[in-house]
CSV table of C-alpha atoms in Angstrom, one decimal:
chain,number,residue,atom,x,y,z
A,1,MET,CA,0.0,0.0,0.0
A,2,GLU,CA,1.2,3.5,-0.8
A,3,ASN,CA,0.5,4.6,2.8
A,4,GLU,CA,2.8,2.0,4.3
A,5,ALA,CA,5.5,2.6,1.7
A,6,PHE,CA,5.4,6.4,2.4
A,7,VAL,CA,5.5,5.9,6.1
A,8,LEU,CA,8.5,3.5,5.8
A,9,GLU,CA,10.3,5.9,3.5
A,10,ILE,CA,9.9,8.8,6.0
A,11,ILE,CA,11.4,6.6,8.7
A,12,ASN,CA,14.3,5.6,6.5
A,13,LEU,CA,15.0,9.2,5.4
A,14,THR,CA,15.0,10.3,9.0
A,15,ASN,CA,17.4,7.6,10.1
A,16,GLN,CA,19.7,8.1,7.1
A,17,HIS,CA,19.9,11.8,7.9
A,18,ARG,CA,20.6,11.1,11.6
A,19,ALA,CA,23.3,8.6,10.6
A,20,GLN,CA,25.1,11.3,8.6
A,21,LEU,CA,25.3,13.3,11.8
A,22,GLY,CA,26.5,10.4,13.9
A,23,LEU,CA,23.2,10.1,15.7
A,24,SER,CA,21.6,6.9,16.7
A,25,ALA,CA,18.7,5.4,14.6
A,26,LEU,CA,15.2,5.8,15.8
A,27,SER,CA,13.1,2.6,16.5
A,28,VAL,CA,9.5,2.5,15.4
A,29,ASP,CA,7.1,2.6,18.2
A,30,ILE,CA,3.5,1.4,17.6
A,31,ASP,CA,2.0,3.8,20.1
A,32,LEU,CA,3.7,6.8,18.4
A,33,GLU,CA,2.8,5.4,15.0
A,34,GLU,CA,-0.9,5.1,15.9
A,35,ALA,CA,-1.0,8.6,17.5
A,36,ALA,CA,0.7,10.0,14.3
A,37,GLN,CA,-1.8,8.3,12.0
A,38,TYR,CA,-4.7,9.4,14.1
A,39,HIS,CA,-3.5,13.0,13.9
A,40,SER,CA,-3.0,12.9,10.1
A,41,ASP,CA,-6.5,11.4,9.7
A,42,ASN,CA,-8.0,14.1,12.0
A,43,MET,CA,-6.4,17.0,10.2
A,44,ALA,CA,-7.6,15.7,6.8
A,45,ASN,CA,-11.1,14.9,7.7
A,46,LEU,CA,-11.8,17.6,10.3
A,47,ASP,CA,-10.2,20.3,8.1
A,48,PHE,CA,-7.6,21.9,10.4
A,49,PHE,CA,-3.8,22.1,10.5
A,50,ASP,CA,-2.3,22.5,13.9
A,51,HIS,CA,-0.4,20.6,16.6
A,52,GLN,CA,-3.5,21.1,18.8
A,53,ASN,CA,-6.6,19.0,18.1
A,54,LEU,CA,-10.0,20.6,17.9
A,55,ASP,CA,-10.7,19.1,21.3
A,56,GLY,CA,-7.6,20.9,22.7
A,57,LYS,CA,-5.3,17.9,23.0
A,58,ARG,CA,-1.6,18.4,22.2
A,59,PRO,CA,1.1,16.1,20.9
A,60,ALA,CA,2.0,14.6,24.3
A,61,ASP,CA,-1.7,14.1,25.1
A,62,ARG,CA,-2.3,12.1,21.9
A,63,ALA,CA,0.8,10.0,22.5
A,64,GLN,CA,-0.5,9.1,26.0
A,65,ASP,CA,-4.0,8.4,24.7
A,66,PHE,CA,-2.5,5.7,22.5
A,67,GLY,CA,-0.5,4.1,25.4
A,68,TYR,CA,2.9,5.9,25.2
A,69,GLU,CA,4.2,6.0,28.8
A,70,THR,CA,6.1,9.3,28.7
A,71,ARG,CA,5.3,12.9,27.7
A,72,SER,CA,8.7,13.3,26.2
A,73,VAL,CA,7.3,13.8,22.8
A,74,GLY,CA,8.0,16.0,19.7
A,75,GLU,CA,6.0,16.4,16.5
A,76,ASN,CA,6.4,17.6,12.9
A,77,ILE,CA,3.3,18.1,10.7
A,78,ALA,CA,2.9,19.2,7.1
A,79,TRP,CA,0.2,19.2,4.4
A,80,GLY,CA,0.3,19.4,0.6
A,81,TYR,CA,3.6,17.6,-0.1
A,82,THR,CA,3.0,14.7,-2.4
A,83,THR,CA,6.0,12.5,-1.7
A,84,PRO,CA,8.1,11.5,1.3
A,85,GLN,CA,11.2,13.1,-0.1
A,86,ALA,CA,9.4,16.4,-0.7
A,87,VAL,CA,8.0,16.6,2.8
A,88,PHE,CA,11.2,15.5,4.4
A,89,THR,CA,13.1,18.2,2.5
A,90,GLY,CA,10.5,20.7,3.6
A,91,TRP,CA,11.1,19.8,7.3
A,92,LEU,CA,14.8,20.0,6.9
A,93,ASN,CA,14.5,23.5,5.5
A,94,SER,CA,12.7,24.6,8.7
A,95,SER,CA,14.9,25.1,11.7
A,96,GLY,CA,12.3,24.0,14.2
A,97,HIS,CA,11.3,20.8,12.3
A,98,ARG,CA,14.9,20.0,11.6
A,99,ALA,CA,15.7,20.3,15.3
A,100,ASN,CA,13.2,17.6,16.0
A,101,ILE,CA,14.7,15.3,13.4
A,102,GLU,CA,18.2,15.9,14.7
A,103,ASN,CA,17.4,15.8,18.5
A,104,ALA,CA,19.7,13.3,20.1
A,105,THR,CA,17.3,12.9,23.0
A,106,TRP,CA,14.8,11.0,20.9
A,107,ASN,CA,15.1,7.2,20.4
A,108,GLU,CA,11.7,6.3,18.9
A,109,ILE,CA,9.6,7.4,16.0
A,110,GLY,CA,6.1,7.0,14.6
A,111,VAL,CA,4.8,8.4,11.2
A,112,GLY,CA,1.3,8.9,9.9
A,113,TYR,CA,0.2,9.7,6.4
A,114,TYR,CA,-3.3,10.3,5.1
A,115,TYR,CA,-4.5,11.0,1.6
A,116,LEU,CA,-7.9,12.7,1.1
A,117,ALA,CA,-8.7,12.6,-2.6
A,118,ASN,CA,-11.7,14.9,-2.3
A,119,ASP,CA,-10.4,17.7,-0.1
A,120,PRO,CA,-12.8,20.7,-0.4
A,121,GLY,CA,-12.2,22.5,2.9
A,122,ASN,CA,-10.0,25.4,4.0
A,123,TYR,CA,-7.0,23.1,3.8
A,124,THR,CA,-6.9,21.5,0.5
A,125,GLY,CA,-3.5,19.8,0.4
A,126,ARG,CA,-4.9,16.3,0.2
A,127,HIS,CA,-1.7,14.9,1.6
A,128,TYR,CA,-1.4,15.1,5.5
A,129,TRP,CA,1.8,14.1,7.3
A,130,THR,CA,2.6,13.6,11.0
A,131,GLN,CA,6.0,12.6,12.3
A,132,LYS,CA,6.2,11.9,16.1
A,133,PHE,CA,9.3,11.5,18.2
A,134,GLY,CA,9.6,10.1,21.7
A,135,ARG,CA,12.0,9.1,24.4
A,136,GLY,CA,11.1,5.7,25.9
A,137,ASP,CA,12.3,2.2,26.7
A,138,ILE,CA,13.1,0.4,23.4
A,139,GLU,CA,11.9,-3.2,23.8
A,140,ASN,CA,13.4,-4.3,20.5
A,141,PRO,CA,16.8,-2.6,20.2
A,142,GLY,CA,17.9,-2.0,16.7
A,143,GLY,CA,14.4,-2.5,15.3
A,144,SER,CA,14.3,0.7,13.4
A,145,GLY,CA,11.8,-0.9,11.0
A,146,THR,CA,9.8,-2.9,13.5
A,147,PRO,CA,7.1,-1.5,15.8
A,148,THR,CA,7.9,-1.5,19.5
A,149,SER,CA,5.9,-0.4,22.5
A,150,GLY,CA,6.5,2.9,24.3
A,151,GLY,CA,8.3,3.1,27.6
A,152,GLY,CA,9.1,5.5,30.3
A,153,SER,CA,12.9,5.8,30.7
A,154,THR,CA,14.5,9.2,31.0
A,155,PRO,CA,17.6,10.6,29.3
A,156,ASN,CA,21.1,10.3,30.7
A,157,THR,CA,22.0,13.4,32.7
A,158,SER,CA,25.6,12.5,33.6
A,159,SER,CA,26.8,16.0,32.5
A,160,SER,CA,24.8,17.8,35.2
A,161,ASN,CA,28.0,19.3,36.6
A,162,ALA,CA,28.0,21.6,33.5
A,163,LEU,CA,24.6,23.2,34.6
A,164,PRO,CA,24.4,26.7,35.9
A,165,PRO,CA,24.2,26.6,39.8
A,166,ASP,CA,20.6,27.9,39.9
A,167,PHE,CA,19.3,25.7,37.0
A,168,ASP,CA,15.9,24.2,37.6
A,169,PRO,CA,14.8,21.9,34.7
A,170,LEU,CA,11.1,22.5,35.4
A,171,GLN,CA,11.6,26.3,35.3
A,172,TYR,CA,13.6,25.9,32.1
A,173,GLY,CA,10.7,23.9,30.6
A,174,ALA,CA,8.1,26.3,31.7
A,175,SER,CA,10.1,29.1,30.1
A,176,HIS,CA,9.6,27.7,26.6
A,177,GLY,CA,6.3,26.6,25.0
A,178,ASP,CA,7.9,24.2,22.5
A,179,LEU,CA,9.6,22.4,25.4
A,180,ILE,CA,6.4,22.0,27.3
A,181,GLN,CA,4.9,20.4,24.2
A,182,ALA,CA,7.9,18.1,23.7
A,183,PHE,CA,8.7,17.1,27.3
A,184,GLY,CA,5.9,18.2,29.6
A,185,SER,CA,7.2,17.9,33.2
A,186,ASN,CA,9.9,15.3,32.5
A,187,ALA,CA,12.7,17.0,34.5
A,188,ALA,CA,15.4,14.6,33.2
A,189,ALA,CA,14.5,15.2,29.6
A,190,LEU,CA,14.4,18.9,30.1
A,191,GLU,CA,17.8,18.9,31.7
A,192,ALA,CA,19.2,16.8,28.9
A,193,HIS,CA,17.7,19.2,26.3
A,194,TYR,CA,19.4,22.1,28.0
A,195,LEU,CA,22.8,20.3,28.0
A,196,ASN,CA,22.5,19.0,24.5
A,197,HIS,CA,20.8,21.9,22.8
A,198,GLY,CA,19.4,24.7,24.9
A,199,ARG,CA,22.7,26.1,26.1
A,200,ALA,CA,24.2,26.2,22.6
A,201,GLU,CA,21.0,27.9,21.4
A,202,GLY,CA,21.4,30.6,24.0
A,203,ARG,CA,18.0,29.7,25.6
A,204,ALA,CA,17.2,31.4,28.9
A,205,TYR,CA,16.5,28.9,31.6
A,206,ASN,CA,14.8,31.1,34.2
A,207,LEU,CA,12.2,33.2,32.4
A,208,PHE,CA,9.2,31.5,34.1
A,209,ASN,CA,8.3,33.2,37.4
A,210,ALA,CA,6.4,30.8,39.6
A,211,ALA,CA,5.7,33.4,42.2
A,212,GLN,CA,4.1,35.7,39.6
A,213,TYR,CA,2.1,32.8,38.2
A,214,LEU,CA,0.8,32.0,41.7
A,215,ALA,CA,0.0,35.6,42.4
A,216,ALA,CA,-2.0,35.9,39.2
A,217,HIS,CA,-4.4,33.0,40.0
A,218,GLY,CA,-6.4,32.9,43.2
A,219,ASP,CA,-7.4,29.2,42.7
A,220,LEU,CA,-3.7,28.2,42.5
A,221,ARG,CA,-2.9,30.2,45.6
A,222,ALA,CA,-5.7,28.4,47.4
A,223,ALA,CA,-4.5,25.1,46.2
A,224,PHE,CA,-0.7,25.4,46.6
A,225,GLY,CA,-0.1,28.3,49.0
A,226,ASN,CA,3.5,29.4,48.4
A,227,ASP,CA,4.7,26.1,46.9
A,228,LEU,CA,6.6,27.4,43.8
A,229,GLN,CA,7.5,23.9,42.5
A,230,ALA,CA,3.8,22.9,42.6
A,231,ALA,CA,3.0,26.1,40.7
A,232,THR,CA,5.6,25.3,38.1
A,233,LEU,CA,4.3,21.8,37.7
A,234,HIS,CA,0.8,23.1,37.3
A,235,TYR,CA,1.8,25.4,34.5
A,236,LEU,CA,3.7,22.6,32.7
A,237,GLN,CA,0.9,20.0,33.1
A,238,PHE,CA,-2.3,22.1,32.9
A,239,GLY,CA,-1.8,25.9,32.8
A,240,TYR,CA,-0.1,26.1,29.5
A,241,GLN,CA,-2.7,23.9,27.8
A,242,GLU,CA,-5.5,26.0,29.5
A,243,GLY,CA,-4.0,29.1,28.1
A,244,ARG,CA,-3.5,30.6,31.5
A,245,SER,CA,-2.0,34.1,31.6
A,246,LEU,CA,1.3,34.4,33.3
A,247,SER,CA,0.0,37.7,34.7
A,248,GLY,CA,-3.6,36.6,35.2
A,249,ARG,CA,-5.1,39.8,33.8
A,250,SER,CA,-7.6,40.0,31.0
A,251,GLY,CA,-9.2,42.7,29.0
A,252,THR,CA,-7.6,46.0,28.2
A,253,ALA,CA,-3.9,46.1,28.9
A,254,SER,CA,-3.0,48.2,32.0
A,255,ASN,CA,-0.6,51.1,31.9
A,256,ASN,CA,1.6,49.7,34.6
A,257,ASN,CA,5.3,50.0,33.5
A,258,SER,CA,4.0,51.6,30.3
A,259,ALA,CA,7.1,53.9,30.4
A,260,ALA,CA,9.2,50.9,29.6
A,261,LEU,CA,7.2,50.1,26.5
A,262,PRO,CA,8.3,51.3,23.1
A,263,SER,CA,6.5,54.2,21.6
A,264,GLY,CA,3.4,53.0,19.8
A,265,PHE,CA,3.5,49.6,21.4
A,266,ASP,CA,0.2,47.6,20.8
A,267,PRO,CA,-0.1,44.3,22.6
A,268,LEU,CA,-2.2,42.8,19.9
A,269,ILE,CA,0.3,43.7,17.2
A,270,TYR,CA,3.0,42.2,19.4
A,271,GLY,CA,0.9,39.0,19.7
A,272,ALA,CA,0.2,38.9,16.0
A,273,SER,CA,3.9,39.3,15.3
A,274,ASN,CA,4.8,36.2,17.3
A,275,HIS,CA,3.1,32.9,16.4
A,276,ASP,CA,4.0,31.1,19.6
A,277,LEU,CA,2.4,33.8,21.7
A,278,MET,CA,-0.9,33.6,19.9
A,279,ALA,CA,-0.9,29.8,20.6
A,280,VAL,CA,-0.5,30.4,24.3
A,281,LEU,CA,-1.9,33.8,25.1
A,282,GLY,CA,-4.5,34.3,22.3
A,283,THR,CA,-5.9,37.8,22.2
A,284,ASP,CA,-5.3,38.6,25.9
A,285,ALA,CA,-3.9,42.1,25.6
A,286,ALA,CA,-2.9,42.4,29.2
A,287,ALA,CA,-1.1,39.1,29.2
A,288,LEU,CA,0.7,40.0,25.9
A,289,GLN,CA,1.8,43.3,27.3
A,290,SER,CA,3.0,41.6,30.5
A,291,HIS,CA,4.9,39.0,28.4
A,292,TYR,CA,6.7,41.7,26.5
A,293,LEU,CA,7.8,43.5,29.6
A,294,THR,CA,8.8,40.3,31.4
A,295,TYR,CA,10.3,38.3,28.6
A,296,GLY,CA,9.9,39.6,25.1
A,297,ARG,CA,12.0,42.7,25.4
A,298,GLN,CA,14.8,40.6,26.9
A,299,GLU,CA,14.5,38.0,24.1
A,300,GLY,CA,14.7,40.8,21.5
A,301,ARG,CA,11.3,39.8,20.0
A,302,SER,CA,9.7,42.0,17.3
A,303,TYR,CA,6.7,43.9,18.6
A,304,ASN,CA,5.5,45.5,15.3
A,305,ARG,CA,6.3,43.1,12.4
A,306,PHE,CA,2.6,42.5,11.8
A,307,ASN,CA,1.2,45.2,9.7
A,308,ALA,CA,-2.6,45.4,10.0
A,309,GLN,CA,-3.1,47.8,7.0
A,310,ARG,CA,-1.0,45.6,4.7
A,311,TYR,CA,-2.9,42.6,5.9
A,312,LEU,CA,-6.2,44.3,5.1
A,313,ASN,CA,-5.0,45.5,1.7
A,314,ALA,CA,-3.9,42.0,0.7
A,315,TYR,CA,-7.4,40.4,1.1
A,316,ASP,CA,-10.4,42.0,-0.6
A,317,ASP,CA,-12.8,40.0,1.6
A,318,LEU,CA,-11.3,41.4,4.8
A,319,LEU,CA,-11.2,44.9,3.3
A,320,SER,CA,-15.0,44.7,2.6
A,321,ILE,CA,-15.7,43.5,6.2
A,322,TYR,CA,-13.3,45.6,8.3
A,323,GLY,CA,-12.8,48.7,6.1
A,324,ASN,CA,-10.2,50.8,8.1
A,325,ASP,CA,-10.7,48.9,11.4
A,326,LEU,CA,-7.0,47.9,12.0
A,327,GLN,CA,-7.8,46.3,15.4
A,328,GLY,CA,-10.4,44.2,13.8
A,329,ALA,CA,-8.0,43.1,11.1
A,330,THR,CA,-5.4,42.2,13.8
A,331,LEU,CA,-7.9,40.2,15.8
A,332,HIS,CA,-9.0,38.4,12.6
A,333,TYR,CA,-5.4,37.3,11.9
A,334,MET,CA,-4.9,36.1,15.4
A,335,GLN,CA,-8.2,34.2,15.7
A,336,PHE,CA,-8.7,33.0,12.1
A,337,GLY,CA,-6.3,34.2,9.5
A,338,ARG,CA,-3.3,32.3,10.7
A,339,HIS,CA,-5.3,29.1,10.7
A,340,GLU,CA,-6.5,29.8,7.2
A,341,GLY,CA,-2.9,30.0,5.9
A,342,ARG,CA,-3.1,33.8,5.3
A,343,SER,CA,0.2,35.6,5.2
A,344,MET,CA,1.0,37.5,8.4
A,345,LEU,CA,3.0,39.9,6.3
A,346,GLY,CA,0.2,40.7,4.0
A,347,GLY,CA,0.8,41.4,0.3
A,348,ILE,CA,-0.2,39.2,-2.6
A,349,PHE,CA,1.8,36.0,-2.4
A,350,ASN,CA,3.8,35.0,-5.4
A,351,ALA,CA,5.3,31.6,-5.2
A,352,ALA,CA,8.1,32.3,-7.8
A,353,GLN,CA,9.1,35.5,-5.9
A,354,TYR,CA,9.2,33.5,-2.7
A,355,LEU,CA,11.4,30.8,-4.2
A,356,ALA,CA,13.7,33.3,-5.8
A,357,SER,CA,14.1,35.0,-2.5
A,358,TYR,CA,15.9,32.1,-0.8
A,359,GLN,CA,18.7,30.0,-2.3
A,360,ASP,CA,17.9,27.0,0.0
A,361,LEU,CA,14.4,26.9,-1.5
A,362,ILE,CA,15.7,27.0,-5.0
A,363,THR,CA,18.0,24.2,-4.2
A,364,ALA,CA,15.2,22.2,-2.6
A,365,PHE,CA,12.4,22.8,-5.0
A,366,GLY,CA,13.7,24.4,-8.2
A,367,TYR,CA,10.8,26.0,-10.1
A,368,ASN,CA,8.1,24.0,-8.4
A,369,LEU,CA,5.6,26.7,-7.6
A,370,ASP,CA,3.2,24.4,-5.8
A,371,ALA,CA,6.0,23.2,-3.5
A,372,GLY,CA,7.0,26.8,-2.8
A,373,THR,CA,3.4,27.7,-1.9
A,374,VAL,CA,3.1,24.7,0.4
A,375,HIS,CA,6.4,25.5,2.1
A,376,TYR,CA,5.4,29.1,2.8
A,377,GLN,CA,2.0,28.0,4.2
A,378,ASN,CA,3.4,25.2,6.4
A,379,LEU,CA,6.8,26.6,7.4
A,380,GLY,CA,8.0,29.8,5.8
A,381,GLN,CA,5.5,32.3,7.3
A,382,PHE,CA,6.2,30.9,10.8
A,383,GLU,CA,9.9,31.2,10.2
A,384,ASN,CA,9.4,34.9,9.5
A,385,ARG,CA,10.5,34.4,5.9
A,386,ARG,CA,9.6,37.3,3.5
A,387,HIS,CA,8.0,36.3,0.3
A,388,ASP,CA,9.1,39.3,-1.8
A,389,LEU,CA,12.8,39.9,-1.3
A,390,PHE,CA,13.9,39.1,-4.9
A,391,ASP,CA,14.1,42.3,-7.1
A,392,GLU,CA,13.4,40.9,-10.5
A,393,GLY,CA,13.7,44.4,-12.2
A,394,ARG,CA,17.2,44.9,-10.8
A,395,TYR,CA,18.1,41.4,-11.9
A,396,LEU,CA,17.1,42.1,-15.5
A,397,ALA,CA,18.8,45.5,-15.5
A,398,SER,CA,22.0,44.0,-14.2
A,399,ASN,CA,22.2,41.4,-17.1
A,400,PRO,CA,22.3,42.8,-20.6
A,401,ASP,CA,21.7,39.5,-22.3
A,402,LEU,CA,18.5,39.1,-20.3
A,403,ILE,CA,17.3,42.5,-21.3
A,404,GLN,CA,17.7,41.5,-24.9
A,405,ALA,CA,16.0,38.1,-24.3
A,406,PHE,CA,13.0,39.2,-22.2
A,407,GLY,CA,12.6,42.9,-22.4
A,408,TYR,CA,10.6,44.1,-19.4
A,409,ASP,CA,9.1,40.6,-18.6
A,410,LEU,CA,9.5,40.4,-14.8
A,411,GLU,CA,7.9,37.0,-14.6
A,412,ALA,CA,10.4,35.6,-17.1
A,413,ALA,CA,13.2,37.2,-15.2
A,414,THR,CA,12.2,35.5,-12.0
A,415,SER,CA,11.8,32.2,-13.7
A,416,HIS,CA,15.2,32.5,-15.3
A,417,TYR,CA,16.9,33.3,-11.9
A,418,ILE,CA,15.4,30.2,-10.3
A,419,ARG,CA,16.1,27.9,-13.2
A,420,PHE,CA,19.5,29.2,-14.3
A,421,GLY,CA,20.7,32.4,-12.9
A,422,SER,CA,21.2,31.3,-9.3
A,423,GLN,CA,23.2,28.3,-10.4
A,424,GLU,CA,25.3,30.5,-12.8
A,425,GLY,CA,26.1,32.8,-10.0
A,426,ARG,CA,24.6,35.8,-11.8
A,427,GLY,CA,24.5,39.0,-9.8
A,428,HIS,CA,21.3,41.1,-9.4
A,429,GLY,CA,22.8,44.1,-7.7
A,430,THR,CA,25.1,45.8,-10.2
A,431,PHE,CA,22.4,48.1,-11.5
A,432,ASP,CA,21.8,51.1,-9.3
A,433,ALA,CA,18.6,52.9,-10.0
A,434,ALA,CA,19.5,55.9,-7.8
A,435,THR,CA,22.8,56.4,-9.6
A,436,TYR,CA,21.0,56.0,-12.9
A,437,LEU,CA,18.6,58.8,-12.0
A,438,GLN,CA,21.4,60.9,-10.7
A,439,ASN,CA,23.3,60.6,-14.0
A,440,TYR,CA,20.4,62.0,-16.1
A,441,GLY,CA,18.5,65.2,-15.5
A,442,ASP,CA,15.8,64.3,-18.0
A,443,LEU,CA,15.0,61.1,-16.0
A,444,ARG,CA,14.9,63.0,-12.7
A,445,ALA,CA,12.5,65.4,-14.3
A,446,ALA,CA,10.3,62.6,-15.6
A,447,PHE,CA,10.4,60.2,-12.7
A,448,GLY,CA,11.5,62.2,-9.6
A,449,SER,CA,12.9,59.6,-7.2
A,450,ASP,CA,10.8,56.7,-8.4
A,451,LEU,CA,13.5,53.9,-8.5
A,452,ASN,CA,11.1,51.4,-10.1
A,453,ALA,CA,10.3,53.7,-12.9
A,454,ALA,CA,14.0,54.4,-13.4
A,455,THR,CA,14.7,50.6,-13.6
A,456,GLN,CA,11.9,50.1,-16.1
A,457,HIS,CA,13.2,53.0,-18.2
A,458,TYR,CA,16.6,51.5,-18.4
A,459,ILE,CA,15.4,48.1,-19.4
A,460,GLN,CA,12.9,49.4,-22.0
A,461,SER,CA,14.9,52.3,-23.4
A,462,GLY,CA,18.1,53.3,-21.6
A,463,PHE,CA,20.0,50.2,-22.4
A,464,ALA,CA,19.3,50.5,-26.2
A,465,GLU,CA,20.2,54.2,-26.0
A,466,GLY,CA,23.6,53.4,-24.5
A,467,ARG,CA,22.9,55.2,-21.3
A,468,ARG,CA,25.2,54.4,-18.3
A,469,PRO,CA,23.5,52.2,-15.7
A,470,VAL,CA,25.9,53.1,-12.9
């Protein structure tokens, strides 16, 4: 069956890649495999694409539901890729997904694939992939192609003497949402992650403030008193999944510490600019402002990358609904747009432009526009990739043979760069529109400081007239 062959190929590709890095092979675990298949089935048939089920369950919850005995679980998902090689390449081109594949902590794997021939919903990729990783007791060592049952062992922590003196693995886990999803409250796994990865990544290990979390929630104070460890465990096991605020406030953001906020700071824009915060804090303006003051500023997070006006302008349906309501547009993106695969950056998405903007995507996909679109929807927008970096006009103007071949055909220029120019090492920065304007008074009189118009003039007329481009 195609399904079984595809699953086996993903497992083989994963272990081949790990072998190249000197990492141990992953053994197939039947519990992880069943959980992965269940999630692929669900995404396809219930029309959603997320690590969280519609019933609120997360990767570790699903693994436990199918009998896996530890919450040390990681997960990669994708949709739209038609072959195992394509989806695996897509995962490798995403730092977060690649980190799962290359995580030395994992020792087991399960893969699920579902094909929905008639896929009429919001997500119409037809191909749905789930790759689950775990840390358990391997009952059949070396059985990388044979299902085994999940276990409950924990990673080796013999290097604990390299830890900071005040390191608390539970506090470290509670400081990072991705680690909560991967390891839950498994202290040994969290410690191993810090030693093997977190320290090298420069991750903070003490961002979570248990006292603040307790102070924010009266029910927790009543239950735990001043027990900070119990508060931390609650956040890891329940609070994060419940979307509890680390500050406990809701509604309009307060002005406390507002002097420390950047001019023009908008907590909703901050949330919309950071995908992981939307998943945890939703549209809680007070919690988002508190997060920026407590963590985001220290982490160097962007607080204004989301542009509500650009988002509105990119989608006619939203423009007709919201008009000039920028807050409404921001809330739409946070609550709906990101799940619909709409671009957080706004702008009309052009797959060729997106591919041409990144050499790694050209190498991976060539001129496969469908693959480029799927990569952006699944991975690129969450990696904060721009989809319009490539300047096709400047590329044309910098290469006389292309001017002669294509004239002012920008689409042909982009296609040429992806198919040939990037491999040929062609430059696309030798033409300088500002200098071209400066050289000719008639052009300045005609175009002012419009660099795009100057570039178009050179391609359509200036080159043939022998005008100097620089």
